[in-house]
Amino acid sequence: MDLACVEGSVHALLGKNGAGKSTLIKILTGAEQPDAGEIRLNGVPVRLRSTREARERGIAAVYQELSLVPELTVAENLFLGALPRKAAAVDWSALVRRARHALAWLPEPPDPHARVAELTVAARQLVEITRAVAMHSRVLILDEPTAALGPHEVERLFAVIRSLRARGVAVVYISHRLDEVEAIADRVTVLRDGVRVYAGDVSEVSREALVAHMVGRDEAPEGRGRRATASRTHPAGQADAPPLLLARGITSLDASGRPLFRDVSFALAPGEILGLTGPVGSGASAVARALFGLVPLSAGAMELAGQPFAPRSPREALQRGVAFVSDDRAGEGVVPEAPVAHNVSVAVLPRVTVRGFLDLRAERALAARRIEQAGVTPADPDQPAGTLSGGNQQKVVLARWMEHGARVLVLCEPTRGMDVAAKEDVHRLLRRLRDEGAAILVVSSEYEEIADLADRALVMSAGEVAGEVRGRVTAGDLLALASRALPEEVRA
Amino acid sequence: MTRRLRELMPLFILAVAYLAFAPVSPGFATAANAANIAGQVAPLAIVTVGQALVLMTGGFDISVGSVAALTTVAGSLSAVATGSFASAVLAAVLAGAVCGAANGFAVGYLGVQPVVATLGMLMFARGAALLLSGSAPVVGLPDTFVSLGYGEWLGVPAAAWVALAVVALMEAFLVWSPTARAVLAVGGNETAARLNGVPVRWTRFVAYLVCGALVGLAAIIYAARANSGQPTLGEGLELDSIAAAVIGGVSLAGGRGRMWGAAVGAVVVGMLANGLNLAGLSPFLQDVAAGITLLLAVWLQRARTPFWRSRAFSTRDARREVRPLALPAERLAGNDERS
Amino acid sequence: MRRREASLAPWLVILLIAVVTAAIEPRFLQPGNLVNVLRHSAVLAVAAFAQTLVVVAGEIDLAAGSLVALVSMVSVLAAKASGTLAGYAAGVLTGAAAGAVNGLLVGRFQVSSFIATVAMMSYAYGLAAYIGGGVPVEFPPDTFGWLGAGYLGPVPVPVVAALGAFAFAYVLLHRAALGRKLLLIGGNRRAAQLSGVDVARSVFWGFVVAGALVGFAGVMLASKVHSGQPNLYPTLAFEAVGAVAIGGIPLTGGSGRLVQSLAGALIMGTLENALTVLNFTSQVQQMVMGAVIVFAVAANVALSRGLRRPAEARPGALGT
């Protein structure tokens, strides 16, 4: 993989999720080590063993809001770890002065004395960007910096990027929005499956060509930004069944009152896999969480099998037959210390309880049967789940819901981080569950996955449904819908 | 609620507590009793600001009571042996700092949970205090102790002046010291602190050390007020100091608080004990009251916490959506299969 | 294989303490003293079983020390009023009621268990002292002493009682849905919740049962000293946490076998007895115990750091 960034230029990095962008950033910021090859800075080969080392060499990346301390002031966060000092004490006036200076590029700079916790998500992101800029880095990596920003703030950001470019900073700009790339970038590199498939000047290449490079030629979009195509014959043949789960205009707000998603409607029938996709920040995974009662709705309503459905807790959703598979496998999927058998039986403990006691033998047998069906390897119910690979952990979770007998299965990023074989296994399992009559909603930011799996797909952008793809779902269609749908366009 | 209002909350609680006791406790609302409370509260306030610093890292120190016993014995023994007040202070503060350093080392560098590390110290220091003193109070302190314990200056007990100075110093420390800012950063968002080059382990270590040293200083005042080194000193001090800090607006989750607020919290706790005493409540029921006070303080803090920060509401759900790529440093280290 | 070795380690430690002590002071091995070790460990073991139920769920109970005092007062008063059995029952019920308060605060109101139980430590002590006006209550019926000081043939009753408590807690932790849920909650609270485990309710019942076991330990103590005392065994909770940790159960929750707590309690009991036999004062014993607990946990953390992914064992991730 080659990537040459010239000082004083903005270099866009494109690629679908999973194309290798994140790994590249991790290597450039010293968070991960390359297996082969070298990084040169100003022509000199460098080794970046830690994030700190990378920073000292002038490479800065905009991390997410996670790297801000909410209870400290904006000024302190900007210079955290390197507070200006006078004698042994913090030089507050210098700190605030420098913070004001650093924040001056913003149309409405936050008060340096304000605590980060009081800021909106967008403002936090701007602080984060400001921090990277304020480090006077030579290479600045911006990973989807506009995800939480409004158009006005995006414009400002672009102005700053241009001035940085004029100062000789090399900017690596990662975005899914092709219009942004055209507006700000000088050069563009497209990654696919970890390999560079295109590099050139932005002015020399069309959007269509870039999309084609991102998805691969054989999957080029068939139409230009369709909202919805005419319904074709459904492959599974069961879609005529009445919908099991209905969402009507559901809307949810985050803590600062911005919508996580807005006015989302869909119907999910038994025996169907509905894909829900969209770029970073599109709101797709929040929709999935709302179905399980994890994100409160502020408007709209849901129906399950004709009855009103408004789960307030996972327990309630499960009792109604709706199960959820989180994208955070380590945090919300398996219990790592517990044996596989316990991880499978957790949702059906009454089923293996006889007169108040657990029937360990029955539990083990039940788990052994399910993990064999799910294809967990090794098929050992006694092994701690945490020792399995990610793919097998996911199969354990699916075995849990197979045993539970959920009617509706909601999955977030079901194969994130898995190799091709494991991915295929999970997909096969999901198709089988569909054929057995389950209604499945898959949220994934990998367009291929949706194309491969879904009978029908909704594309979300900026919290709203940007379009629907019926019939044969292709990655190209999804990407085309997602890339060109600007918030303004959708509202119109 | 805005931040300023929230920071003034401890004063509000203080006023309410005062007004509540004034009519029911005979002799409560008098100048003499105010001075009395000030003297009683002084050592607690000093311990509380130390405890507050540890709380701000997201930990806690339940050994403060035993360490107070050990240091009061150490200080008293040193005073009796040398006849010098300064050597007593030095011995007590040093002993406290050593205990605090041991706690800080266990928590910061060995990765032992704060509960266990300070629990071990709780047992160790109590044993050491009893051993050093032969299980009897250390008596025969120089006269300087008496003037510290019961002397007055401008109508205010000397001990209260000391406490006031310590609180002011610690407030200045919190505002001006890079280490104290690091304490808030570590308690507020450890990942961010680490990513930005804050020495997390060292910061934790220092917080416990400072807490221990302050307990040593408070122990001298305790010795002065008892005119002896009591090896049984400090039962319930961990509870009082944590309750005081929490009433004073120090977050139990770490990362937030003011030293003066913690000190005001200590006054509230001291006033409560004093008021209940004057109201004729059995001293045993005052322990009951102390426990309930702690729970109330925590409840109050929870009520003041914006709902999206409380445990009941899973912020992860809402936040993840904003940036699905938001990886904590742990994950940046790379344990994806892909890597 | 590795797990088996780890679970063997505590027993080897007991053996080591015994061998070293016996080498210095052969009287340690006299049958009478060995029975003493068991008798002394019995109460601590029961408290450690209670602690285990709480610890596997990722919580902690620091109130046991004060609680046994309260239990002893209530139990003796009830025994004086309505007989020995009523006394025993009242003690256990008092423990369960206190556990219910803790469980309600921790499970339903999401107060950290550290805070909830430290508060309980204070008001349980206050109530214990208040009930008796600060002095012990004495003279329960003679039969009251059976549980703590009686013998069944050559075997002390408290040892049998501790074994009974072990069987009860073992079944609850490893053979009942409640124990399973507590383990899953401690292992991954979110995953358990998303799988339909009622976290608040399970934590509540975990604390109730733990409280009842502490109540039982309190009754054993009261019976042993034949009185109710407001200062019965103030360090019991700390020693119980220590026993659990020394047994090798991570205080972060999610895993643990009850037999580990038994081993931990026996280590503590053996060590205390060894120090007594070797003529160390109780103060030194207390110091040694404090240091041993911290070192055991530090070693535990270091070991699990080696076994787990390094990212998971950062000190910050271990705060309660």
PDB file of N, CA and C in Angstrom, chain A residues 42 53 93 152 164 175 189 210 303 318 320 329 358 372 455 468 473:
ATOM      1  N   ASN A  42       9.104  13.493   5.313  1.00  0.00           N
ATOM      2  CA  ASN A  42      10.076  14.357   4.634  1.00  0.00           C
ATOM      3  C   ASN A  42      11.215  13.531   4.050  1.00  0.00           C
ATOM      4  N   GLU A  53       4.855   9.085  20.143  1.00  0.00           N
ATOM      5  CA  GLU A  53       5.987   9.279  19.245  1.00  0.00           C
ATOM      6  C   GLU A  53       5.524   9.914  17.937  1.00  0.00           C
ATOM      7  N   SER A  93      -3.690  32.389  32.387  1.00  0.00           N
ATOM      8  CA  SER A  93      -3.940  33.458  31.416  1.00  0.00           C
ATOM      9  C   SER A  93      -3.315  33.097  30.073  1.00  0.00           C
ATOM     10  N   HIS A 152     -22.782  24.924   8.003  1.00  0.00           N
ATOM     11  CA  HIS A 152     -22.053  26.138   8.296  1.00  0.00           C
ATOM     12  C   HIS A 152     -20.680  25.817   8.879  1.00  0.00           C
ATOM     13  N   LEU A 164      -4.468  25.818   6.463  1.00  0.00           N
ATOM     14  CA  LEU A 164      -3.398  24.903   6.874  1.00  0.00           C
ATOM     15  C   LEU A 164      -2.587  24.470   5.662  1.00  0.00           C
ATOM     16  N   SER A 175     -13.453  10.788   4.181  1.00  0.00           N
ATOM     17  CA  SER A 175     -14.872  11.088   4.218  1.00  0.00           C
ATOM     18  C   SER A 175     -15.605  10.156   3.279  1.00  0.00           C
ATOM     19  N   THR A 189      -7.000   9.081  -3.034  1.00  0.00           N
ATOM     20  CA  THR A 189      -6.576   7.692  -3.112  1.00  0.00           C
ATOM     21  C   THR A 189      -7.763   6.837  -2.711  1.00  0.00           C
ATOM     22  N   LEU A 210     -15.110   7.339  -9.197  1.00  0.00           N
ATOM     23  CA  LEU A 210     -14.662   7.076  -7.830  1.00  0.00           C
ATOM     24  C   LEU A 210     -15.520   5.996  -7.185  1.00  0.00           C
ATOM     25  N   GLU A 303     -45.210  -1.289  15.889  1.00  0.00           N
ATOM     26  CA  GLU A 303     -46.179  -2.360  16.089  1.00  0.00           C
ATOM     27  C   GLU A 303     -45.488  -3.688  15.917  1.00  0.00           C
ATOM     28  N   LEU A 318     -37.523  -8.847  24.698  1.00  0.00           N
ATOM     29  CA  LEU A 318     -37.292 -10.285  24.567  1.00  0.00           C
ATOM     30  C   LEU A 318     -38.566 -11.070  24.815  1.00  0.00           C
ATOM     31  N   ARG A 320     -41.414 -10.199  24.106  1.00  0.00           N
ATOM     32  CA  ARG A 320     -42.252 -10.113  22.917  1.00  0.00           C
ATOM     33  C   ARG A 320     -41.617 -10.815  21.720  1.00  0.00           C
ATOM     34  N   ARG A 329     -19.328  -6.697  20.385  1.00  0.00           N
ATOM     35  CA  ARG A 329     -19.358  -8.083  20.848  1.00  0.00           C
ATOM     36  C   ARG A 329     -18.725  -8.238  22.210  1.00  0.00           C
ATOM     37  N   LEU A 358     -30.692 -25.742  38.582  1.00  0.00           N
ATOM     38  CA  LEU A 358     -30.265 -25.850  37.191  1.00  0.00           C
ATOM     39  C   LEU A 358     -29.953 -27.302  36.883  1.00  0.00           C
ATOM     40  N   GLU A 372     -23.589 -26.607  17.813  1.00  0.00           N
ATOM     41  CA  GLU A 372     -23.269 -27.424  16.641  1.00  0.00           C
ATOM     42  C   GLU A 372     -24.044 -26.899  15.434  1.00  0.00           C
ATOM     43  N   ASP A 455     -32.651  -8.886   1.479  1.00  0.00           N
ATOM     44  CA  ASP A 455     -33.633  -9.017   0.417  1.00  0.00           C
ATOM     45  C   ASP A 455     -34.088  -7.629  -0.026  1.00  0.00           C
ATOM     46  N   GLU A 468     -34.534   3.570  -0.698  1.00  0.00           N
ATOM     47  CA  GLU A 468     -34.721   2.142  -0.485  1.00  0.00           C
ATOM     48  C   GLU A 468     -34.291   1.410  -1.739  1.00  0.00           C
ATOM     49  N   VAL A 473     -30.168  -6.168  -4.455  1.00  0.00           N
ATOM     50  CA  VAL A 473     -29.453  -5.090  -3.785  1.00  0.00           C
ATOM     51  C   VAL A 473     -27.988  -5.169  -4.181  1.00  0.00           C
TER      52      VAL A 473
END
